[in-house]
XYZ file of C-alpha atoms in Angstrom:
666
model
C 24.780 -5.946 5.037
C 25.676 -3.030 7.444
C 23.362 -1.614 9.353
C 20.968 -4.926 9.037
C 20.036 -6.499 12.351
C 17.723 -9.663 12.206
C 15.838 -11.262 14.710
C 17.638 -14.518 15.359
C 15.799 -17.746 15.173
C 17.809 -21.182 15.940
C 15.459 -23.221 14.042
C 16.028 -22.892 10.335
C 12.358 -24.192 9.677
C 11.003 -21.843 12.020
C 13.104 -19.255 10.362
C 11.588 -20.139 6.808
C 8.134 -19.361 8.116
C 8.144 -15.642 8.607
C 9.651 -12.481 6.942
C 12.437 -10.393 9.081
C 9.371 -7.475 9.315
C 7.085 -10.512 10.648
C 9.507 -11.614 13.305
C 10.412 -8.002 14.520
C 6.688 -7.756 14.978
C 6.121 -11.140 16.819
C 9.255 -10.260 19.060
C 7.836 -6.896 19.945
C 4.579 -8.595 21.109
C 6.440 -11.352 22.699
C 8.870 -8.960 24.841
C 5.663 -6.592 25.813
C 4.083 -9.761 27.097
C 7.008 -10.688 28.954
C 7.345 -7.441 30.667
C 3.636 -7.181 31.437
C 4.220 -10.792 33.658
C 7.308 -9.235 35.273
C 9.778 -11.055 32.919
C 7.861 -14.309 32.602
C 5.118 -16.185 30.302
C 3.815 -19.238 30.681
C 2.092 -21.389 28.085
C -1.052 -20.810 30.256
C -1.028 -17.040 29.847
C -0.993 -16.923 25.967
C -4.701 -17.595 25.329
C -5.649 -14.085 26.732
C -2.395 -12.307 26.005
C -2.350 -13.286 22.201
C -5.649 -11.623 21.835
C -3.671 -8.743 20.671
C -2.171 -10.435 17.718
C -4.209 -9.293 14.917
C -5.448 -12.519 12.954
C -4.967 -15.180 16.031
C -7.127 -12.535 18.063
C -9.761 -11.525 15.399
C -10.718 -14.865 14.754
C -10.556 -17.158 17.592
C -12.259 -16.347 20.852
C -10.165 -16.825 24.188
C -11.824 -19.885 24.924
C -10.898 -21.545 21.594
C -7.695 -20.309 22.010
C -7.201 -21.862 25.847
C -9.168 -25.056 24.820
C -6.669 -25.553 21.618
C -3.533 -25.272 23.956
C -5.039 -27.339 26.863
C -5.258 -30.039 24.004
C -1.815 -29.679 22.760
C 0.357 -28.992 25.500
C 0.307 -31.230 28.437
C 1.888 -28.779 31.133
C 0.428 -25.223 31.069
C 3.024 -24.230 33.247
C 6.049 -24.581 31.055
C 8.161 -20.924 30.465
C 7.687 -19.587 26.882
C 10.637 -18.448 24.802
C 10.566 -17.043 21.978
C 10.549 -19.962 19.439
C 7.766 -21.831 21.483
C 5.818 -18.664 21.092
C 6.471 -18.375 17.083
C 5.234 -22.659 17.373
C 2.067 -21.766 19.168
C 1.209 -18.597 17.168
C 1.607 -20.859 13.852
C -0.804 -23.284 15.492
C -3.366 -20.919 16.109
C -3.179 -19.241 12.923
C -3.369 -22.337 11.314
C -6.454 -22.865 13.356
C -7.780 -19.758 12.699
C -7.366 -20.162 8.983
C -9.466 -23.607 8.884
C -12.353 -21.585 11.293
C -12.576 -18.808 9.367
C -12.694 -20.711 5.856
C -10.957 -20.471 2.708
C -11.626 -16.812 2.077
C -13.701 -17.151 -1.017
C -15.480 -13.895 0.137
C -12.046 -12.127 -1.143
C -11.353 -14.462 -4.357
C -12.517 -11.111 -6.432
C -9.574 -8.697 -5.284
C -5.960 -8.810 -5.984
C -3.595 -9.638 -3.002
C -4.228 -6.599 -0.472
C -1.423 -7.846 1.991
C 0.870 -9.711 0.325
C 2.283 -12.237 2.732
C 1.033 -15.533 3.851
C 2.697 -16.841 7.046
C 1.818 -20.077 6.453
C 1.650 -20.714 2.589
C 4.830 -19.130 0.982
C 3.898 -20.544 -2.370
C 3.477 -18.666 -5.631
C 1.151 -19.325 -8.711
C 3.222 -20.037 -11.870
C 0.724 -18.671 -14.068
C 0.684 -15.527 -12.272
C 4.429 -15.149 -12.631
C 4.493 -16.054 -16.134
C 1.576 -13.382 -16.920
C 3.489 -10.644 -15.017
C 6.893 -11.320 -16.595
C 4.876 -10.884 -20.111
C 3.300 -7.531 -18.857
C 7.188 -6.535 -17.596
C 8.763 -7.937 -21.107
C 5.792 -5.729 -22.988
C 5.946 -2.362 -20.933
C 9.563 -2.199 -20.060
C 11.191 -3.373 -23.404
C 12.391 -0.586 -24.468
C 13.355 0.970 -20.987
C 16.995 2.403 -21.729
C 18.432 0.872 -18.682
C 16.442 -2.650 -18.530
C 16.393 -3.522 -22.308
C 19.553 -5.350 -22.289
C 17.697 -7.721 -19.557
C 14.579 -8.231 -21.235
C 12.935 -10.380 -22.187
C 12.951 -12.317 -19.100
C 11.898 -16.331 -19.306
C 8.735 -16.705 -17.724
C 9.464 -20.217 -16.482
C 12.752 -19.215 -14.709
C 13.552 -17.244 -11.677
C 15.104 -14.241 -13.859
C 12.332 -11.796 -12.332
C 13.333 -12.340 -8.871
C 16.892 -12.500 -9.501
C 16.697 -8.774 -11.262
C 14.497 -7.467 -8.621
C 17.560 -7.820 -6.454
C 18.772 -4.571 -7.090
C 15.511 -2.471 -6.867
C 15.580 -1.143 -10.188
C 12.937 -3.168 -12.085
C 10.369 -2.498 -9.758
C 11.207 1.346 -9.366
C 10.541 1.538 -13.040
C 7.355 -0.726 -13.039
C 5.855 1.648 -10.426
C 6.578 4.413 -12.965
C 4.730 2.710 -15.498
C 1.603 2.162 -13.644
C 1.669 5.805 -12.001
C 3.681 8.135 -14.506
C 6.021 10.303 -12.591
C 5.886 8.695 -9.283
C 9.800 8.255 -9.174
C 12.330 10.798 -10.147
C 14.387 8.134 -12.060
C 17.584 10.473 -11.376
C 17.003 9.238 -7.943
C 17.332 5.363 -8.938
C 21.017 3.749 -8.226
C 21.345 2.355 -11.654
C 25.518 2.259 -11.952
C 27.326 -0.945 -13.327
C 28.287 -2.049 -9.771
C 25.662 -1.582 -7.354
C 27.021 -1.897 -3.678
C 24.705 -3.245 -0.692
C 23.998 0.246 0.520
C 22.982 1.623 -3.049
C 20.982 -1.870 -3.614
C 19.335 -0.985 -0.607
C 18.294 2.661 -1.187
C 16.722 1.457 -4.268
C 14.477 -0.793 -2.358
C 13.703 1.595 -0.012
C 12.790 3.845 -2.759
C 10.730 1.359 -4.245
C 8.865 0.160 -1.052
C 8.154 3.767 0.080
C 7.000 4.650 -3.756
C 4.457 1.818 -3.641
C 3.166 2.969 -0.384
C 2.559 6.361 -2.001
C 0.483 4.989 -5.132
C -1.540 2.754 -3.139
C -0.051 -0.593 -2.480
C -0.131 -2.336 0.886
C 3.445 -3.390 1.975
C 3.241 -3.826 5.814
C 4.778 -7.152 5.968
C 7.769 -6.352 3.278
C 11.168 -5.058 4.066
C 14.116 -3.885 2.057
C 15.671 -7.555 3.222
C 13.003 -9.785 1.559
C 13.895 -8.027 -1.760
C 17.638 -9.177 -0.996
C 17.133 -12.453 -0.131
C 14.770 -13.073 -3.239
C 11.401 -14.046 -1.411
C 9.584 -14.591 -4.234
C 6.048 -14.665 -2.925
C 6.880 -11.560 -1.551
C 8.166 -9.916 -4.611
C 5.458 -11.594 -6.678
C 2.881 -10.153 -3.928
C 4.019 -6.385 -4.559
C 4.287 -6.735 -8.416
C 0.675 -7.963 -8.841
C -0.544 -4.829 -6.786
C 1.612 -2.491 -8.931
C 0.146 -4.099 -12.219
C -3.285 -3.901 -10.767
C -3.280 -0.215 -10.019
C -1.923 0.475 -13.651
C -4.589 -1.853 -15.294
C -7.488 -0.377 -13.078
C -6.085 3.152 -13.891
C -9.032 3.949 -16.316
C -11.791 3.093 -14.350
C -12.834 6.568 -12.921
C -14.932 9.271 -14.172
C -11.854 11.906 -14.684
C -10.022 9.196 -17.007
C -13.148 7.814 -18.815
C -15.917 10.174 -18.566
C -18.198 7.614 -20.489
C -18.622 5.631 -17.794
C -21.561 7.549 -16.682
C -23.537 5.731 -19.421
C -23.722 3.065 -16.827
C -25.841 5.433 -14.310
C -29.354 6.816 -14.832
C -29.249 10.178 -12.626
C -26.681 12.332 -10.565
C -27.265 10.495 -7.475
C -26.091 7.298 -9.192
C -23.078 9.231 -10.853
C -21.969 10.448 -7.172
C -22.353 6.399 -6.248
C -20.286 5.624 -9.240
C -17.489 7.977 -8.253
C -17.316 6.410 -4.807
C -16.942 2.554 -5.759
C -13.574 0.791 -5.870
C -12.034 0.335 -9.195
C -12.739 -3.296 -9.183
C -16.144 -2.743 -8.541
C -16.729 -0.109 -11.644
C -15.334 -2.787 -13.707
C -17.916 -5.337 -12.804
C -20.633 -2.801 -13.187
C -19.305 -2.117 -16.557
C -18.926 -6.127 -17.588
C -22.668 -6.631 -16.300
C -23.837 -3.439 -17.991
C -22.232 -5.079 -21.263
C -23.575 -8.317 -20.421
C -27.393 -7.187 -20.574
C -27.002 -5.851 -23.880
C -25.944 -8.990 -24.894
C -29.034 -10.655 -23.112
C -27.092 -12.403 -20.671
C -29.340 -13.280 -17.788
C -26.822 -14.062 -14.999
C -24.870 -11.222 -12.981
C -21.220 -11.597 -12.694
C -20.126 -11.140 -9.114
C -16.920 -11.945 -9.016
C -13.901 -12.455 -11.068
C -13.213 -16.068 -10.247
C -16.346 -18.535 -9.984
C -18.372 -16.456 -11.873
C -16.458 -16.747 -14.887
C -14.851 -20.269 -14.734
C -17.314 -21.345 -17.521
C -16.105 -18.564 -19.990
C -19.974 -18.141 -21.074
C -20.040 -14.553 -19.384
C -16.534 -13.946 -21.640
C -18.521 -15.243 -24.742
C -21.287 -12.913 -24.661
C -18.934 -9.673 -23.594
C -16.720 -10.146 -26.526
C -19.844 -10.892 -28.969
C -21.313 -7.294 -27.474
C -17.709 -5.485 -27.985
C -16.536 -6.845 -31.019
C -19.226 -8.941 -33.094
C -17.277 -8.895 -35.935
C -14.559 -11.277 -34.386
C -17.226 -13.590 -33.402
C -16.987 -17.693 -33.408
C -20.577 -19.135 -33.299
C -19.072 -22.176 -31.787
C -18.168 -20.564 -28.751
C -21.664 -20.676 -27.068
C -22.193 -24.009 -28.879
C -19.464 -26.300 -27.039
C -20.283 -27.969 -23.735
C -16.667 -28.132 -22.423
C -15.479 -24.912 -20.433
C -11.914 -25.238 -21.274
C -12.658 -25.324 -25.033
C -14.959 -22.462 -24.676
C -12.326 -20.698 -22.911
C -9.892 -21.401 -25.571
C -12.217 -20.044 -27.960
C -12.754 -16.737 -25.980
C -9.012 -16.223 -25.780
C -8.786 -16.800 -29.847
C -11.506 -13.939 -29.733
C -9.699 -11.856 -27.697
C -6.581 -12.218 -30.101
C -8.433 -11.343 -32.914
C -9.090 -8.251 -31.133
C -5.785 -7.436 -30.222
C -6.281 -7.782 -26.429
C -3.213 -9.298 -24.424
C -4.091 -12.586 -22.798
C -2.814 -12.212 -19.487
C -4.213 -15.870 -18.706
C -4.315 -19.366 -20.340
C -7.826 -21.191 -20.976
C -6.471 -23.494 -17.944
C -6.788 -20.006 -15.674
C -10.172 -19.045 -16.848
C -11.797 -22.564 -15.779
C -9.580 -22.478 -12.487
C -10.860 -19.176 -11.570
C -7.674 -17.523 -10.938
C -9.180 -14.074 -9.658
C -6.069 -11.893 -10.336
C -5.769 -13.302 -13.894
C -9.195 -12.889 -14.614
C -9.342 -9.175 -13.225
C -6.110 -8.356 -15.498
C -7.875 -9.719 -18.291
C -11.169 -8.145 -17.852
C -9.334 -4.843 -17.118
C -7.378 -5.213 -20.422
C -10.551 -5.531 -22.321
C -11.977 -2.438 -20.908
C -8.686 -0.597 -21.897
C -8.818 -2.146 -25.413
C -12.381 -1.645 -26.470
C -14.801 -0.526 -23.447
C -18.188 -0.320 -25.722
C -19.260 3.014 -24.108
C -20.563 5.776 -25.978
C -18.869 9.031 -26.391
C -22.235 11.101 -27.259
C -24.454 11.084 -24.138
C -26.119 13.591 -22.225
C -24.707 12.437 -18.952
C -21.155 13.505 -20.128
C -22.261 17.008 -20.219
C -23.820 16.561 -16.363
C -19.965 15.976 -15.163
C -19.063 19.585 -16.071
C -21.446 20.687 -13.528
C -19.793 18.614 -10.709
C -17.668 20.604 -8.357
C -13.773 20.307 -9.374
C -12.086 20.756 -5.988
C -8.321 19.574 -6.641
C -7.381 20.340 -3.431
C -9.815 18.187 -1.765
C -9.053 15.501 -4.063
C -5.167 15.677 -3.032
C -5.946 15.825 0.502
C -8.036 12.781 0.636
C -5.610 10.556 -1.559
C -2.722 11.478 0.749
C -5.054 10.487 3.749
C -6.046 7.414 1.975
C -2.933 6.145 1.221
C -1.531 6.934 5.041
C -4.610 4.853 6.407
C -3.929 1.686 3.743
C -0.094 2.139 4.506
C -0.986 1.162 8.436
C -2.184 -2.163 7.319
C -5.542 -1.677 8.996
C -8.112 -5.012 8.261
C -10.088 -2.870 5.900
C -8.466 -1.444 2.555
C -10.382 1.616 1.566
C -10.605 3.185 -1.791
C -12.664 6.257 -1.083
C -12.036 8.169 2.280
C -15.420 10.091 2.379
C -17.445 6.879 1.935
C -15.235 4.053 3.855
C -14.768 5.816 6.884
C -18.607 6.425 7.589
C -19.084 3.532 9.880
C -16.225 4.726 12.052
C -14.588 1.241 12.323
C -11.791 2.226 9.754
C -11.019 5.528 12.102
C -11.162 3.482 15.380
C -8.405 1.089 13.721
C -6.321 4.172 12.728
C -6.445 5.693 16.111
C -5.419 2.309 17.661
C -2.303 2.380 15.686
C -1.436 5.795 16.397
C -2.105 5.212 20.014
C -2.423 1.789 21.055
C -4.922 1.132 23.643
C -6.837 4.296 23.098
C -10.114 2.718 21.606
C -12.630 1.069 23.917
C -13.293 -2.055 21.815
C -16.033 -3.366 23.892
C -18.192 -1.010 22.755
C -17.258 -0.545 19.191
C -19.042 -2.640 16.473
C -17.468 -4.069 13.417
C -18.806 -4.121 9.743
C -20.669 -5.308 8.511
C -22.978 -2.879 10.559
C -26.732 -3.166 9.731
C -28.341 -0.729 12.420
C -27.530 2.964 11.411
C -27.267 3.885 15.469
C -24.240 1.583 15.406
C -22.400 3.436 13.068
C -23.129 6.820 15.143
C -21.595 4.917 18.156
C -18.653 3.971 16.263
C -17.935 7.984 15.020
C -18.959 9.134 18.552
C -15.889 7.222 20.105
C -13.958 8.542 17.330
C -14.967 12.183 18.081
C -14.445 11.469 21.877
C -11.081 10.245 21.148
C -10.093 13.268 19.178
C -10.920 15.517 21.834
C -9.093 13.438 24.038
C -6.073 13.946 22.160
C -6.709 17.771 22.008
C -7.800 17.607 18.429
C -10.023 21.258 17.603
C -13.477 19.507 17.037
C -15.967 22.376 17.677
C -19.611 21.471 16.984
C -18.465 18.339 15.435
C -20.544 15.319 16.290
C -20.411 11.629 15.138
C -23.513 11.699 12.981
C -21.295 14.231 10.928
C -18.931 11.488 9.870
C -21.533 9.335 9.137
C -22.936 11.978 6.837
C -19.672 12.072 5.096
C -19.054 15.630 5.510
C -16.263 16.005 3.421
C -14.504 19.157 5.353
C -14.873 17.644 8.653
C -13.774 14.603 7.546
C -10.548 16.100 6.379
C -10.062 18.342 9.294
C -10.183 15.430 11.528
C -7.683 13.156 9.708
C -5.198 16.102 8.954
C -5.153 16.177 12.982
C -4.739 12.830 13.400
C -2.044 12.573 10.824
C -0.295 15.577 12.733
C -0.877 14.096 16.101
C 0.913 10.900 14.760
C 3.994 13.036 13.429
C 4.556 14.891 16.981
C 3.789 11.898 19.107
C 6.727 9.866 16.819
C 8.962 12.841 17.219
C 8.264 13.255 20.954
C 9.127 9.591 21.563
C 12.615 10.020 20.468
C 13.481 11.101 24.165
C 16.967 11.767 23.405
C 16.195 14.814 21.439
C 12.943 15.684 23.110
C 13.486 14.599 26.852
C 9.658 13.558 26.611
C 8.637 17.303 26.097
C 5.687 17.896 23.878
C 7.064 18.703 20.073
C 5.120 21.583 18.520
C 5.328 22.801 14.757
C 7.612 25.562 15.922
C 10.373 22.727 16.929
C 10.238 21.369 13.392
C 10.849 24.598 11.926
C 13.696 25.765 14.047
C 15.101 22.075 13.756
C 15.015 22.580 9.577
C 16.444 26.199 9.077
C 19.355 25.211 12.070
C 20.062 22.264 10.169
C 20.320 24.310 6.823
C 22.329 27.103 8.456
C 24.681 24.788 10.234
C 25.666 23.210 6.974
C 26.441 26.086 4.986
C 23.003 26.368 3.413
C 21.987 29.891 1.912
C 18.136 29.260 2.353
C 15.719 29.501 4.938
C 12.259 28.652 5.697
C 9.826 31.327 7.461
C 6.812 29.220 8.062
C 5.566 25.999 6.544
C 3.372 28.356 4.032
C 6.669 30.578 2.818
C 6.056 30.849 -0.940
C 10.174 30.878 -1.027
C 9.686 26.932 -0.714
C 8.201 26.679 -4.178
C 11.388 26.370 -5.997
C 12.642 23.276 -3.776
C 16.168 24.939 -3.103
C 15.512 24.746 0.410
C 14.522 21.178 0.951
C 17.368 19.712 -1.289
C 19.584 21.915 0.939
C 17.920 20.090 4.400
C 18.486 16.803 2.501
C 21.808 17.832 1.527
C 22.546 18.821 5.332
C 21.356 15.236 6.941
C 22.974 13.232 4.425
C 25.206 14.968 1.930
C 25.838 12.722 -0.759
C 21.848 12.305 -1.185
C 21.580 15.436 -3.461
C 23.604 15.119 -6.861
C 23.556 19.001 -7.348
C 24.337 18.579 -11.313
C 20.701 17.497 -11.287
C 19.237 20.352 -9.560
C 17.849 23.306 -11.359
C 17.395 26.831 -10.273
C 13.637 26.471 -9.482
C 12.500 29.410 -11.238
C 10.068 28.096 -14.005
C 7.512 25.951 -13.433
C 9.059 23.194 -15.172
C 12.060 23.806 -13.191
C 10.257 23.827 -9.814
C 8.335 20.388 -10.853
C 11.800 18.897 -11.546
C 12.915 19.910 -8.231
C 9.915 18.630 -6.510
C 9.740 15.117 -7.823
C 13.524 15.046 -7.075
C 12.948 16.143 -3.354
C 10.130 13.286 -2.966
C 12.250 10.640 -4.275
C 15.351 11.524 -2.351
C 13.259 11.783 0.845
C 11.637 8.209 0.283
C 15.068 6.767 -1.031
C 16.506 7.816 2.601
C 13.279 5.919 4.402
C 11.005 8.784 4.603
C 7.302 7.711 4.161
C 5.559 10.473 2.259
C 2.418 10.809 0.669
C 2.528 14.113 -0.980
C 2.585 15.278 -4.845
C 5.142 17.621 -6.373
C 2.243 20.268 -6.703
C 2.167 20.097 -3.070
C 5.572 21.389 -2.793
C 5.388 23.873 -5.883
C 2.106 25.311 -4.469
C 3.475 25.225 -1.137
C 0.470 23.050 0.659
C 1.296 23.974 4.363
C -0.157 20.336 5.562
C 2.304 18.544 3.433
C 5.366 20.851 3.692
C 4.935 20.188 7.425
C 4.721 16.401 6.963
C 7.680 16.106 4.675
C 9.816 18.358 6.930
C 8.882 16.284 10.118
C 9.194 13.104 8.066
C 13.301 14.222 7.325
C 13.510 15.107 10.997
C 12.250 11.832 12.317
C 14.690 10.169 10.137
C 17.735 12.010 10.875
C 16.725 11.742 15.004
C 15.968 8.382 14.968
C 18.612 5.910 16.516
C 20.199 3.522 13.904
C 18.759 0.021 13.617
C 21.563 -1.550 15.480
C 20.628 0.822 18.437
C 16.847 -0.093 18.651
C 15.027 -2.609 20.613
C 14.848 -5.866 18.965
C 11.557 -5.935 17.383
C 10.902 -2.296 16.772
C 9.329 -1.616 13.544
C 7.967 1.796 12.433
C 5.878 0.575 9.645
C 3.631 -1.139 12.401
C 3.588 1.270 15.126
C 1.379 3.486 13.010
C 4.349 5.727 11.566
C 3.913 7.508 8.611
C 7.239 8.472 8.459
C 9.790 5.992 7.954
C 10.360 2.710 5.717
C 13.869 2.607 6.745
C 16.955 2.394 4.283
C 19.801 0.718 5.985
C 22.075 2.206 3.395
C 22.398 5.996 4.437
C 25.109 5.342 7.022
C 27.644 5.076 4.397
C 29.032 8.245 3.365
C 31.853 7.276 1.331
C 29.372 5.247 -1.511
C 29.103 7.417 -4.766
C 27.596 10.128 -5.274
C 26.492 9.218 -8.945
C 22.969 7.632 -9.026
C 22.997 7.254 -12.844
C 25.086 4.920 -15.186
C 23.675 3.393 -18.207
C 25.229 -0.020 -17.763
C 24.331 -3.007 -16.006
C 22.655 -4.591 -12.635
C 24.788 -6.624 -10.583
């Protein structure tokens, strides 16, 4: 594919152990280690140097790494080339995995990081379940219906995913309106550039709804890497199934708590935890004495399911379900009960007794969607009306949360105001944005039992902020520990803005190392539009005329003329026209390669902060060197960039402008 430069490894087996994104990241580490050693690297140097590589560094001490290498290699003075480096990494990773154990503590969660370097296998049960989900929810899609239903036992899913259309459509099922479908390339014959644009749009949109896609690149879709495709699909389906597990969508959830303090705690929980709390609430009604803490080992015997369905749909219960001794037989009866309720299965009886966490979570989430058993006449619901409804804070929290999750930190956060209070996530984010700035020797990793340790972490967060020249007047670490929303949002905005300006500054061919300021971004955007013959101008990032979207469409057209299909653009005068333009702008920018986290409302209402991030992202995408000119191993997604998941397709200006055609996938 034109524009795509892979990291070459001569050993085919070794090449197959990694995605290209992983290889580029590891090559970056390898080259940095060589530079630090004046161009040479020996086996004896690796125990200390490899501490910076996440899983190896976090889960093995330097002494453990050193002892292992002494036992594995006779001559520690041997020079290390890239392939030997990869082999050492794989061995240390296997050792770290063995020391860490099976990872059962994460068994209740869907895949957060959708790649595994050592185990590139997929669950056939999960594949069959996700195929059934796709067949159900996309059956009437005007473009895809000619390819559906997919065959669960075949590899149809991975073949059709190679064009990017399917996953773009699935994202819109999960979070309607995320992608403006006018921006999806759906012609009869998609060339490699158009196919790559679809994958870029898909990945940036997946990040924007909360998926973790740190180790996935567009090439992985093209090569049909099944574990990566299935990992992303599982995250998208999870987001769809858990969408109603919040008080805004399902206010009846307040029945699970007793007072206003508990309501606030409930609002801060991750959807999976709310689902578990709901399940235990219903099980208590049924007289079930155990507490379900996960969607794996705690439901293997199917007893919890039998009690849950009996309390939710007693009219369909079967007395035999709780009398049979064999868990597999009980699981079969449970699924028959669910069928009589009209619930989709998502799993087999075998999946239940084997404790498949993803499929069990999907099953329970669907039961909740279908029949949650909560009262619509509770006193608590009226209490919700007294809670402050700050839409602006909610939107900013969402943007910052998805940005932080996109960086690939060790902790996935579900609520900014709760999950940053121990300081660790903020320290990780600071280290991504400005590598080496955190003093990890004085930082405490969760779980943190002693409150003063949280304050110490947050004090370092504030100290680093001041070092980076953030405006932090009268802010102390304890303000973060206490969850002060206003101060947390102010800090995160300055951190995001610093990230943007640093990335632009690092494009030295443009800035020559000088500091980039907001005015430079404004001037660049206006000059770009003016020089291309555009008629609009942006007076500032809060210019109300931006509401109609025409300026950004002219800017996108200026940086890549074929990116905007002007026949799809409205005048941007009515609210509906403004929304159509705003959704189109966001999708086009993501399709080019901009990693952005704003909503159409941010453009329509001219949210100054989000307008700046949008403009800066387009500027960064335009000015950065093409992939083939970058140093081998560079990867924006792993250097803390909020701006870029690169489309390799945009250098071909001869491709067709039309993005819509109702015919076939190739």
